[in-house]
Short mmCIF file of C-alpha atoms in Angstrom, two decimals:
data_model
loop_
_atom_site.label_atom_id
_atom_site.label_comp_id
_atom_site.label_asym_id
_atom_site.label_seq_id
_atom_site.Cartn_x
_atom_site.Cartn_y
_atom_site.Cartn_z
CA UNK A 1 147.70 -103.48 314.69
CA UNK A 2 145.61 -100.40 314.90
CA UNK A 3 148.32 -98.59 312.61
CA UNK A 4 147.78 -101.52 309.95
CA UNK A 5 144.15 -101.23 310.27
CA UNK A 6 143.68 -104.72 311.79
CA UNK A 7 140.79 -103.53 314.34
CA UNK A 8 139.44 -106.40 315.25
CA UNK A 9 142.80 -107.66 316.32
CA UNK A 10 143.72 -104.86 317.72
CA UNK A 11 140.48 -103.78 319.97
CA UNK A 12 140.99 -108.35 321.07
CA UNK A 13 144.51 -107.20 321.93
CA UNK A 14 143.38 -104.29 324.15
CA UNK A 15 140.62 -106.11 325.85
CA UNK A 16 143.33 -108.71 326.61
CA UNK A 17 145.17 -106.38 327.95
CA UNK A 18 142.84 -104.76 330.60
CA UNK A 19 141.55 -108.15 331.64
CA UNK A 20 145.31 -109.65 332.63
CA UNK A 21 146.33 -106.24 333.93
CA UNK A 22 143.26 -103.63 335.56
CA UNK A 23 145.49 -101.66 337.15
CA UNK A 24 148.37 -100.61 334.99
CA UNK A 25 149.44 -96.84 334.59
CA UNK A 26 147.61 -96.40 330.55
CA UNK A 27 144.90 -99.03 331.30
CA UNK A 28 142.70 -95.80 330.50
CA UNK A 29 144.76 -95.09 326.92
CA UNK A 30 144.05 -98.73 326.13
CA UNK A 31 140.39 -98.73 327.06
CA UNK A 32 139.93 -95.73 324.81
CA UNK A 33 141.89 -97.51 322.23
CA UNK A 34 139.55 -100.52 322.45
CA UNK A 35 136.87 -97.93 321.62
CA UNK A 36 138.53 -96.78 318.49
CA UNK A 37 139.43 -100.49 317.49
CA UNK A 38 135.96 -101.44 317.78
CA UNK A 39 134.41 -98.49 316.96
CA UNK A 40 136.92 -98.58 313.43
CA UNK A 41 135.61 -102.58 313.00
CA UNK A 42 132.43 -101.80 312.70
CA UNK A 43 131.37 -103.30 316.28
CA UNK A 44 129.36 -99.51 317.23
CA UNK A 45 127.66 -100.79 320.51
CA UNK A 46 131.38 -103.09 321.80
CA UNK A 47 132.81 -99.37 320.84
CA UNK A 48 130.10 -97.34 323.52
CA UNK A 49 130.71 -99.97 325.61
CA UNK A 50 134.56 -99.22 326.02
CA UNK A 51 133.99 -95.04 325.94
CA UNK A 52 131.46 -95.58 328.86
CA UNK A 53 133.88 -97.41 330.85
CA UNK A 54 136.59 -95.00 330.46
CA UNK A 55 133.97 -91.98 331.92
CA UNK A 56 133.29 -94.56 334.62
CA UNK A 57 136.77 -96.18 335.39
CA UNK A 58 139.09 -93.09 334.47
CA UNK A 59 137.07 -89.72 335.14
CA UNK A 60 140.37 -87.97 335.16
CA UNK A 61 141.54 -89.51 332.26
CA UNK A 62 143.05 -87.35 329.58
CA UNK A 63 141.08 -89.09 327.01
CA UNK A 64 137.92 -88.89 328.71
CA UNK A 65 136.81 -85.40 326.37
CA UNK A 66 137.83 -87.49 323.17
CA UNK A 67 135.64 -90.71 324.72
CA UNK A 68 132.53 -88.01 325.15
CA UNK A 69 132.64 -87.28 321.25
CA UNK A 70 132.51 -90.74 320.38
CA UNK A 71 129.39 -91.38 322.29
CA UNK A 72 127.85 -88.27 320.86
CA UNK A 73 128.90 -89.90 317.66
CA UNK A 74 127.71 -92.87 318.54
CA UNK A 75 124.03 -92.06 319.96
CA UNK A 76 123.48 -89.23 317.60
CA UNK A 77 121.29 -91.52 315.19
CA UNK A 78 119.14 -93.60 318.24
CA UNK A 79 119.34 -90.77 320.68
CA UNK A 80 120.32 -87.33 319.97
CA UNK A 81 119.02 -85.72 323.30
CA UNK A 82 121.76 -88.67 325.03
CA UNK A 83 124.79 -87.54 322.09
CA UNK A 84 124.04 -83.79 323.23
CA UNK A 85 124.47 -84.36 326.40
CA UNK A 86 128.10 -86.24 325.83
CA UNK A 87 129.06 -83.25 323.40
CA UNK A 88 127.92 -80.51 325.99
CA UNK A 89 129.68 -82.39 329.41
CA UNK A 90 133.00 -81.02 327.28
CA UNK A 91 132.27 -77.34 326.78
CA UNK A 92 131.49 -77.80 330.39
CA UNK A 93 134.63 -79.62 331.88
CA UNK A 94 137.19 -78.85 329.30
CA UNK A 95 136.04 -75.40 327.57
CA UNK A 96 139.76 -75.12 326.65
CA UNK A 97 140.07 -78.50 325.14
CA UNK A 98 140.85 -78.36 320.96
CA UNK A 99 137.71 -80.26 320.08
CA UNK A 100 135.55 -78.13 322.51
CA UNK A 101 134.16 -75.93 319.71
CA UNK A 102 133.26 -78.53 317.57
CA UNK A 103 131.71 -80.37 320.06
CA UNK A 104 129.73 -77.49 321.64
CA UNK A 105 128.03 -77.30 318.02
CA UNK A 106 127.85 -81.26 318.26
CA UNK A 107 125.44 -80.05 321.18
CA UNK A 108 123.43 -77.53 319.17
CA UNK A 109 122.76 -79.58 316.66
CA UNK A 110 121.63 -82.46 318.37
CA UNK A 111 119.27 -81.25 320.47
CA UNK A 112 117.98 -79.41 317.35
CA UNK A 113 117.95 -83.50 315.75
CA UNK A 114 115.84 -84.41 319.40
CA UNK A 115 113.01 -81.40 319.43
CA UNK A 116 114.46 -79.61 321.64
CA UNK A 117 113.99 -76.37 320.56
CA UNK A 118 114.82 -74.18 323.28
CA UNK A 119 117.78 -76.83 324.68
CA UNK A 120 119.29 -75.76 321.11
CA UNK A 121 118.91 -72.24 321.87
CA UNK A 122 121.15 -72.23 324.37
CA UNK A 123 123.62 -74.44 323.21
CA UNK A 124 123.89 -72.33 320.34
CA UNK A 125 124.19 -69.31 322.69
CA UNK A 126 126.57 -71.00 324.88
CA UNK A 127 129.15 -71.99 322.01
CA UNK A 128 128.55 -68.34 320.41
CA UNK A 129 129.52 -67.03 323.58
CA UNK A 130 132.59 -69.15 324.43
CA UNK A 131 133.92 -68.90 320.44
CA UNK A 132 132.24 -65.26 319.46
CA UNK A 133 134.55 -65.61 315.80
CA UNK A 134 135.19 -69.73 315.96
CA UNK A 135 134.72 -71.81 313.17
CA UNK A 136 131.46 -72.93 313.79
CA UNK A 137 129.67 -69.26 314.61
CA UNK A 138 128.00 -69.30 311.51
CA UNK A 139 126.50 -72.97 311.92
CA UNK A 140 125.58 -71.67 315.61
CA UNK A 141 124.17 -68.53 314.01
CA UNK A 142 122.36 -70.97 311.26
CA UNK A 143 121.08 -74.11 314.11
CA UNK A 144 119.66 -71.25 316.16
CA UNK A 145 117.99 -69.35 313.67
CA UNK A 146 116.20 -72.55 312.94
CA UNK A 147 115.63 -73.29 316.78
CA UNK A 148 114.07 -70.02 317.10
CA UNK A 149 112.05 -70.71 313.86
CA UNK A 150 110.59 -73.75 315.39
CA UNK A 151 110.31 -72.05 318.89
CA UNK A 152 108.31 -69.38 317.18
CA UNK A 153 110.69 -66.94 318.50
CA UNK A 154 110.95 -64.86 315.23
CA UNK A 155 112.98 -61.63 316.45
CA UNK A 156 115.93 -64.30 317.83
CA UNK A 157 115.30 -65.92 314.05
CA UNK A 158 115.57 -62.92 312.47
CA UNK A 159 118.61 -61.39 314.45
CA UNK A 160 120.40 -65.07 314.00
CA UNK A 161 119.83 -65.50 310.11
CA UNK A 162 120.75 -61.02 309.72
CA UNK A 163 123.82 -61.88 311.64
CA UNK A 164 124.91 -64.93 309.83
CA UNK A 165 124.75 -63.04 306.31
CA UNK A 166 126.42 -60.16 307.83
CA UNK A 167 129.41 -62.26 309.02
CA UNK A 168 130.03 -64.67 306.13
CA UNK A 169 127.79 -63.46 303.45
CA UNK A 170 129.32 -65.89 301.11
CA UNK A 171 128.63 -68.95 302.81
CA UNK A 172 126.37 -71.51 301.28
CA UNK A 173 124.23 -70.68 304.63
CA UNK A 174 123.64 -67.26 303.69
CA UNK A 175 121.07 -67.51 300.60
CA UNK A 176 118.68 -69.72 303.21
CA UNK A 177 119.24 -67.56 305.80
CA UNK A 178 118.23 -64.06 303.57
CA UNK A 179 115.42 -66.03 302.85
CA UNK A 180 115.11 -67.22 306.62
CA UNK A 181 115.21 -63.41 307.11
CA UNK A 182 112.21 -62.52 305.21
CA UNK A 183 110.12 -65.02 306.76
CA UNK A 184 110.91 -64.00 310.09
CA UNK A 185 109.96 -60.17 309.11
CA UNK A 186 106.94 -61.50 307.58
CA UNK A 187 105.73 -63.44 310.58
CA UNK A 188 106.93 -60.45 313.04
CA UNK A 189 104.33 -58.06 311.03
CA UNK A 190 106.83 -56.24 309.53
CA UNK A 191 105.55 -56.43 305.70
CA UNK A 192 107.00 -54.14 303.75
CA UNK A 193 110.50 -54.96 304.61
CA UNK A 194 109.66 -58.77 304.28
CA UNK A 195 108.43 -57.99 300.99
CA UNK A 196 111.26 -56.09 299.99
CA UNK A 197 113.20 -58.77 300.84
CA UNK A 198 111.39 -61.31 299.18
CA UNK A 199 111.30 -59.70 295.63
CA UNK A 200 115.18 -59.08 296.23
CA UNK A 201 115.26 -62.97 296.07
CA UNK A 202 112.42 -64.32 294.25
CA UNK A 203 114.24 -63.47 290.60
CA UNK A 204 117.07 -66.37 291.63
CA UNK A 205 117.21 -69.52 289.91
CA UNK A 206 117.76 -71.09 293.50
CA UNK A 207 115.56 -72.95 296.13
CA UNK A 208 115.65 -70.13 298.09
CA UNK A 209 114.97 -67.80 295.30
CA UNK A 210 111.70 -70.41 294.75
CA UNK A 211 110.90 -70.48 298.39
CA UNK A 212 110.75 -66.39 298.05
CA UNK A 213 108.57 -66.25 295.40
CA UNK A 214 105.93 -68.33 297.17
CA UNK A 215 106.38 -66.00 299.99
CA UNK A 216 106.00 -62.95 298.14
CA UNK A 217 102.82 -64.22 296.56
CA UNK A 218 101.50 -65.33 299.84
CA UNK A 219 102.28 -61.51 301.36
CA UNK A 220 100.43 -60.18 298.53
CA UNK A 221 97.29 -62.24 298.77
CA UNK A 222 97.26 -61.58 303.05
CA UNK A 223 97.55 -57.54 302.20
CA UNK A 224 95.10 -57.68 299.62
CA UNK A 225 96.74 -57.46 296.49
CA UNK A 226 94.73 -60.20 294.64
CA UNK A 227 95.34 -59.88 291.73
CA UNK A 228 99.37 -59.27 292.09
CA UNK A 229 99.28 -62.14 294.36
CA UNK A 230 97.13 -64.59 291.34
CA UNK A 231 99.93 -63.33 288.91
CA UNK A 232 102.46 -64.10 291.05
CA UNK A 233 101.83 -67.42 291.75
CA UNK A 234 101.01 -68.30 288.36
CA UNK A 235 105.00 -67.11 287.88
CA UNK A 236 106.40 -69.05 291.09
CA UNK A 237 104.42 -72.24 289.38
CA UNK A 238 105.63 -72.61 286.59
CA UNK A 239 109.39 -72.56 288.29
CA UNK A 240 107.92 -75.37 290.15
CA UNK A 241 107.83 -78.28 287.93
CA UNK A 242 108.37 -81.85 289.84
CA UNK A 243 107.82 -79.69 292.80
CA UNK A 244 105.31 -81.20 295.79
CA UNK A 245 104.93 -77.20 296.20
CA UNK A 246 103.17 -76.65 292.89
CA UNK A 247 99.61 -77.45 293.53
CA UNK A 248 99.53 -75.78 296.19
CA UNK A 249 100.41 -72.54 294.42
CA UNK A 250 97.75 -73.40 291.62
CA UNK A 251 95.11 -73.82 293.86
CA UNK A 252 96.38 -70.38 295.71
CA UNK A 253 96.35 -68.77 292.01
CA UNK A 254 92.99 -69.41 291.72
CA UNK A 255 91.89 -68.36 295.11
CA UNK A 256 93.32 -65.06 294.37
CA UNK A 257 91.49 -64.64 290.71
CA UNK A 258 88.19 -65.89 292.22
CA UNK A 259 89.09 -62.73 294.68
CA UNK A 260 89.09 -60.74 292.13
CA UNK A 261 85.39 -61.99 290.44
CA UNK A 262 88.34 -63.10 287.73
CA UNK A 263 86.30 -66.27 287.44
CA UNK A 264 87.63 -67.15 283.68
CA UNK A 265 91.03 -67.02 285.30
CA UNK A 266 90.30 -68.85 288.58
CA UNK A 267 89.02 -71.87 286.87
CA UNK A 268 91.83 -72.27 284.04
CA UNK A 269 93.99 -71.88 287.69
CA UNK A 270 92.09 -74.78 289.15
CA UNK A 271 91.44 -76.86 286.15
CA UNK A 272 95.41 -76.91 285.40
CA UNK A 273 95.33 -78.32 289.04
CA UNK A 274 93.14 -80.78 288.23
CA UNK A 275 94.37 -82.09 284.76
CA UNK A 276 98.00 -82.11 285.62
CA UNK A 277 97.98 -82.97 289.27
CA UNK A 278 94.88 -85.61 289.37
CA UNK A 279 96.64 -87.78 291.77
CA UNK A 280 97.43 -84.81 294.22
CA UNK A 281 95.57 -84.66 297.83
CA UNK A 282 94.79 -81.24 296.50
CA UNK A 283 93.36 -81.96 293.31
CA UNK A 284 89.37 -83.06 295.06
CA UNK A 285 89.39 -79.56 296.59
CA UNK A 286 90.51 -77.89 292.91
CA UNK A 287 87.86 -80.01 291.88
CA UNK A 288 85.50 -77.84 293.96
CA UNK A 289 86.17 -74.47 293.68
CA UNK A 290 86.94 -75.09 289.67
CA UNK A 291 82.86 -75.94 289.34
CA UNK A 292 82.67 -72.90 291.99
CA UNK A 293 84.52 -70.45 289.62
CA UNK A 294 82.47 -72.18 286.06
CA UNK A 295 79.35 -71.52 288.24
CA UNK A 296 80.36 -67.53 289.02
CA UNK A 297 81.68 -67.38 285.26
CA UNK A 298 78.21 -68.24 284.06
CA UNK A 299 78.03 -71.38 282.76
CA UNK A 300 75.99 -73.93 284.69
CA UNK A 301 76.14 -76.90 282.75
CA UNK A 302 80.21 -77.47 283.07
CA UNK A 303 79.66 -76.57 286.84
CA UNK A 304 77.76 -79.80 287.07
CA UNK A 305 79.68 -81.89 284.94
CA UNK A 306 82.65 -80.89 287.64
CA UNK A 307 81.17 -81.26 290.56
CA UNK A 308 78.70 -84.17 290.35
CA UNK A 309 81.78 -87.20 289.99
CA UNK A 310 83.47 -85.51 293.27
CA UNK A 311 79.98 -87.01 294.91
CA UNK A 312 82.53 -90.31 294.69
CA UNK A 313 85.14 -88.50 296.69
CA UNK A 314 85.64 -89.65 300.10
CA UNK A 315 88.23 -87.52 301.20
CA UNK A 316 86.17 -84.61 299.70
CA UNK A 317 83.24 -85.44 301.62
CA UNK A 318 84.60 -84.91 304.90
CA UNK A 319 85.82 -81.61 304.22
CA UNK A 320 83.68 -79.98 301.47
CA UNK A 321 80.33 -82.46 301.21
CA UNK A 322 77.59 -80.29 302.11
CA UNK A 323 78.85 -77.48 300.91
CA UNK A 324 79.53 -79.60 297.30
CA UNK A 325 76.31 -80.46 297.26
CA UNK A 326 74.88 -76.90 297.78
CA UNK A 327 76.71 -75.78 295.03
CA UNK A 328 75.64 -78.64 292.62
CA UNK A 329 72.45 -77.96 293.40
CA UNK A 330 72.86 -74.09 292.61
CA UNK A 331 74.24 -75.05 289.01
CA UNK A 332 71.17 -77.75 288.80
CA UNK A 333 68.60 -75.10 289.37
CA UNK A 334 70.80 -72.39 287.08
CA UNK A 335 70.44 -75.55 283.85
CA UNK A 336 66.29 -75.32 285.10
CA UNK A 337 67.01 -79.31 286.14
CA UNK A 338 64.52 -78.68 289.75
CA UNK A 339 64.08 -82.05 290.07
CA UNK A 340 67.45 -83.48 290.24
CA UNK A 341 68.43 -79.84 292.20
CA UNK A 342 65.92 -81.19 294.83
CA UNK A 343 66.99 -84.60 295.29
CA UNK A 344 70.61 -83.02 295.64
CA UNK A 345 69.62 -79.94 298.33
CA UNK A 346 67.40 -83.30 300.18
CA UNK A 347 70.92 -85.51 299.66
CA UNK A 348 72.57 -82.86 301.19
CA UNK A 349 70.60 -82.21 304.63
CA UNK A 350 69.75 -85.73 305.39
CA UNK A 351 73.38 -86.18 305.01
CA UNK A 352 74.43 -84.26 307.43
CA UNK A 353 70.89 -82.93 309.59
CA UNK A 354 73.34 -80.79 312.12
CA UNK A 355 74.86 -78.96 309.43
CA UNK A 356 74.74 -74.53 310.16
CA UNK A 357 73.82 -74.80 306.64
CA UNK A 358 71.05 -77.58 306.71
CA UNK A 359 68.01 -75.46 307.30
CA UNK A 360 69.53 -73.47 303.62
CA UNK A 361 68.88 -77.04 301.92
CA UNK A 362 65.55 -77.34 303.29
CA UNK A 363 64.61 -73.67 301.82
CA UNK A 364 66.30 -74.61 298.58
CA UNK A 365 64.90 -78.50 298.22
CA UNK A 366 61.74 -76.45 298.80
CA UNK A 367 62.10 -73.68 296.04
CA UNK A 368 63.29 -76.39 293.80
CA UNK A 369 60.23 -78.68 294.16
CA UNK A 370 58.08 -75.50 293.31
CA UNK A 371 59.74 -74.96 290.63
CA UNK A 372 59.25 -78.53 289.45
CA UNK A 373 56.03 -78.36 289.47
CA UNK A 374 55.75 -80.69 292.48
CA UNK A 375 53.12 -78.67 295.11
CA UNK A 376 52.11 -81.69 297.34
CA UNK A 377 56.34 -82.59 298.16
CA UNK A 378 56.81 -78.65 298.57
CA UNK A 379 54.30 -78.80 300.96
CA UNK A 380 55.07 -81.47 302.65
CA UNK A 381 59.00 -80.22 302.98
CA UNK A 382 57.66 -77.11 304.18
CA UNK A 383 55.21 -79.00 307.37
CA UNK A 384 58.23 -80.73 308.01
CA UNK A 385 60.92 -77.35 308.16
CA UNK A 386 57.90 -76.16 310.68
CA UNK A 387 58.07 -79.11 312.64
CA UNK A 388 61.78 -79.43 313.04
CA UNK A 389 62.39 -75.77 313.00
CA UNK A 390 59.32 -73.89 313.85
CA UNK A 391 61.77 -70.93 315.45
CA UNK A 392 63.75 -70.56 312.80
CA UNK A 393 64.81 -67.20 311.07
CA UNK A 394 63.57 -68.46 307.85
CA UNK A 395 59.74 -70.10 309.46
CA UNK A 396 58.04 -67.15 308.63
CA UNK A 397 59.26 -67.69 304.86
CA UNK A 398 58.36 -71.23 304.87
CA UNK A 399 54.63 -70.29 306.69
CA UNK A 400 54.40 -68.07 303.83
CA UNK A 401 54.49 -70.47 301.18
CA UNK A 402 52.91 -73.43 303.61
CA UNK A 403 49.54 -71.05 303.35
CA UNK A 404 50.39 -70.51 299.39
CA UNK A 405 50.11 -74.01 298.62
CA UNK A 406 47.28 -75.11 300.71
CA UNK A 407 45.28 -71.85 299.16
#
C-alpha cells in the first residue's frame, strides 16, 4: 500500500498490525512505517506520535536514527530548540550513521531558527569537526558565521565567512559571506581592510554588492570623510529603488552634507526624502533637519513653511518636539515675526518645563518679546525665569535686562 501511495491505508494497516500483535520480531519496522504512512497522508501530529513510540518502545531499534529526523522534521516549524535536539541525539549515538551529517547541520540550523546563538555555535563546531570536508561544511561555515554575528562574536564571524569563501568560493554562500566579511572587520575596528573590502564589492549589481555600498558609506561618514560618505550614499540610493533601505540612506546623505556646512545639498538630500518617501517613518524626522539645513542655507521663510505643519506630527513630537520648536522659532525671529517666535519659544517650554533646553526658551521667548516691542510680557517672563530659576547660569543675564526694563 505504501508502494502505491495509499497512506492512509497503509499507516490503518500498520496500526492494525501492532495492536493484534505487540510483540512480533519488526513490530519496530512497522511502527516506523506507520510514521511514514501518516507522516506521507498528511496526518503530521498521528506521524510524531508513531516516531516517539519507536524512541520509547524500540531504543535499539535500527530505525530509531531515521525516527529522530522525522521529529526534527516534524517540530522544526512549532519548536526548533525540540527538532535540534532530535537531529543532535544522532551525531551523538550514531556519528557513523549515513544521515548523521545532514542531521548534525539539521542541529545547527535549528537552534540558529530557536535564538540560540551560542547552542548553534557549537553545533556548527561539532559537525565541522566530525565532517572537516563533508557536504555541509560550507552551510556549517555559513550558520556559524551568522551565529557568531548575532552572538557579537565578530573574529569567529569573520574567520567562519574568510573560511567559507576560501573553501568553495563559488558557492552562492560566498558573495554574502565576502560581504559578511567586511562587516565583521568593520565592527572588529579594523577599517581600512573593511573598507577595502567593501569598495571591492559595492560596484556589483547584487544584494550584497548593495549591502556594501551602504557599508562603505557608513565607514566613511564614522572616519570622517563627509563629504565622500554624502556622495556615496547619494550613489548606493539611487541603486535602491523599492528598497525599505533607501530612506534611510537619504536621510544619512544629508546628515553627511549638513557635516560639511553643504546646506544646499543637505536639504535637496532631505527634501527628496520627504517628497518621495512621505509615507516613510523616516520622512517626520527629514522633515526636521530639511527646515534645519533651509535655516543654515539662509533662507528663513521656507524653514518655517517646513517645520510649522510637523507641529501636527505625533510621532515627531516625542522624539524631536522641543527641539522643533526651537528651531521654528529661530527661523520666526530670522523673518523679524517676534511675536509668533514668542508664542512658539513659550509653546515650547510649557510643553515640556523639564526639558535641559527649557531655560534656552525662556531666554529666547524673552529676546523675542523685546524685540516685539512688548516690555511689560518681557518683564514679566524675566520675574518669572528669576523665580523658577534664580541660580541659573543665565540669571545674571535675565537680572540684567529685569533692571533694563523697569529703568
Amino acid at each position: 500500500l505504501l508502494i502505491k501511495n495509499e497512506h492512509a491505508l497503509a499507516a490503518d494497516e500498520f496500526e492494525a498490525l501492532l495492536r493484534k500483535h505487540p510483540g512480533f520480531a519488526q513490530a519496530d519496522i512497522a511502527c516506523y512505517r506507520l510514521g511514514e504512512a501518516r507522516q506521507k497522508a498528511g496526518q503530521a501530529e498521528a506521524a510524531q506520535q508513531a516516531f516517539e513510540r519507536v524512541l520509547k518502545e524500540y531504543p535499539a531499534s535500527e530505525r530509531a536514527p531515521q525516527a529522530h529526523y522525522w521529529l526534527g522534521q516534524l517540530k522544526a516549524k512549532a519548536d526548533p530548540a525540540a527538532a535540534a535536539r532530535h537531529y543532535a541525539a544522532i551525531l551523538d549515538k550514531w556519528p557513523d550513521n549515513p544521515i548523521a551529517e545532514a542531521a548534525a547541520y539539521g542541529a545547527a540550523e535549528n537552534h540558529f531558527k530557536a535564538g540560540d546563538w551560542i547552542a548553534a555555535i557549537a553545533a556548527c563546531d561539532a559537525l565541522l569537526k566530525r565532517f572537516p570536508e563533508g557536504e555541509q561544511a560550507p552551510n556549517a561555515l555559513y550558520t556559524r558565521g551568522w551565529a557568531a554575528f548575532q552572538a557579537q562574536q565578530w573574529e569567529l564571524a569573520r574567520a567562519s565567512f574568510e573560511d567559507l569563501v576560501k573553501r568553495a568560493p563559488d558557492s552562492p554562500l560566498a558573495e554574502v559571506a565576502r560581504e559578511k566579511t567586511a562587516q565583521a572587520l568593520h565592527r572588529l575596528g579594523r577599517l581600512d581592510e573593511a573598507l577595502a573590502r567593501y569598495a571591492e564589492l559595492a560596484p556589483r549589481d547584487s544584494e550584497s554588492g548593495r549591502a556594501a555600498a551602504i557599508g562603505r558609506a557608513t565607514l566613511l561618514f564614522e572616519r570622517g570623510d563627509a563629504r565622500a560618505a554624502a556622495q556615496a550614499f547619494e550613489e548606493v540610493s539611487q541603486r535602491l529603488a523599492g528598497d525599505p533601505r533607501r530612506p534611510a540612506c537619504l536621510l544619512n546623505a544629508g546628515h553627511a552634507w549638513f557635516a560639511t556646512n553643504d546646506f544646499a545639498k543637505a536639504a535637496a538630500a532631505f527634501e527628496r526624502l520627504t517628497r518621495e518617501h512621505a509615507q516613510d517613518t523616516l520622512a517626520p524626522v527629514a522633515g526636521y533637519w530639511l527646515g534645519q539645513a533651509q535655516l543654515r542655507a539662509g533662507d528663513a521663510a521656507k524653514a518655517v513653511a517646513t517645520l510649522t505643519p510637523l507641529l501636527g506630527q505625533a510621532a515627531l513630537q516625542e522624539s524631536h518636539g522641543f527641539d522643533l520648536r526651537l528651531l521654528l522659532a529661530e527661523a520666526q525671529m530670522d523673518r523679524q515675526a517676534y511675536a509668533e517666535a514668542a508664542k512658539t519659544y513659550a509653546a515650547a517650554r510649557q510643553a515640556q518645563p523639564g526639558h535641559r533646553l527649557a531655560p534656552e526658551a525662556w531666554v529666547g521667548e524673552l529676546a523675542a518679546l523685546e524685540k516685539a516691542g512688548r516690555l511689560d510680557a518681557a518683564e514679566q517672563t524675566a520675574a518669572a525665569f528669576l523665580a523658577a530659576l534664580p541660580n541659573h547660569a543665565r540669571a545674571a543675564e535675565m537680572r540684567f535686562w529685569l533692571g533694563e526694563f523697569r529703568f
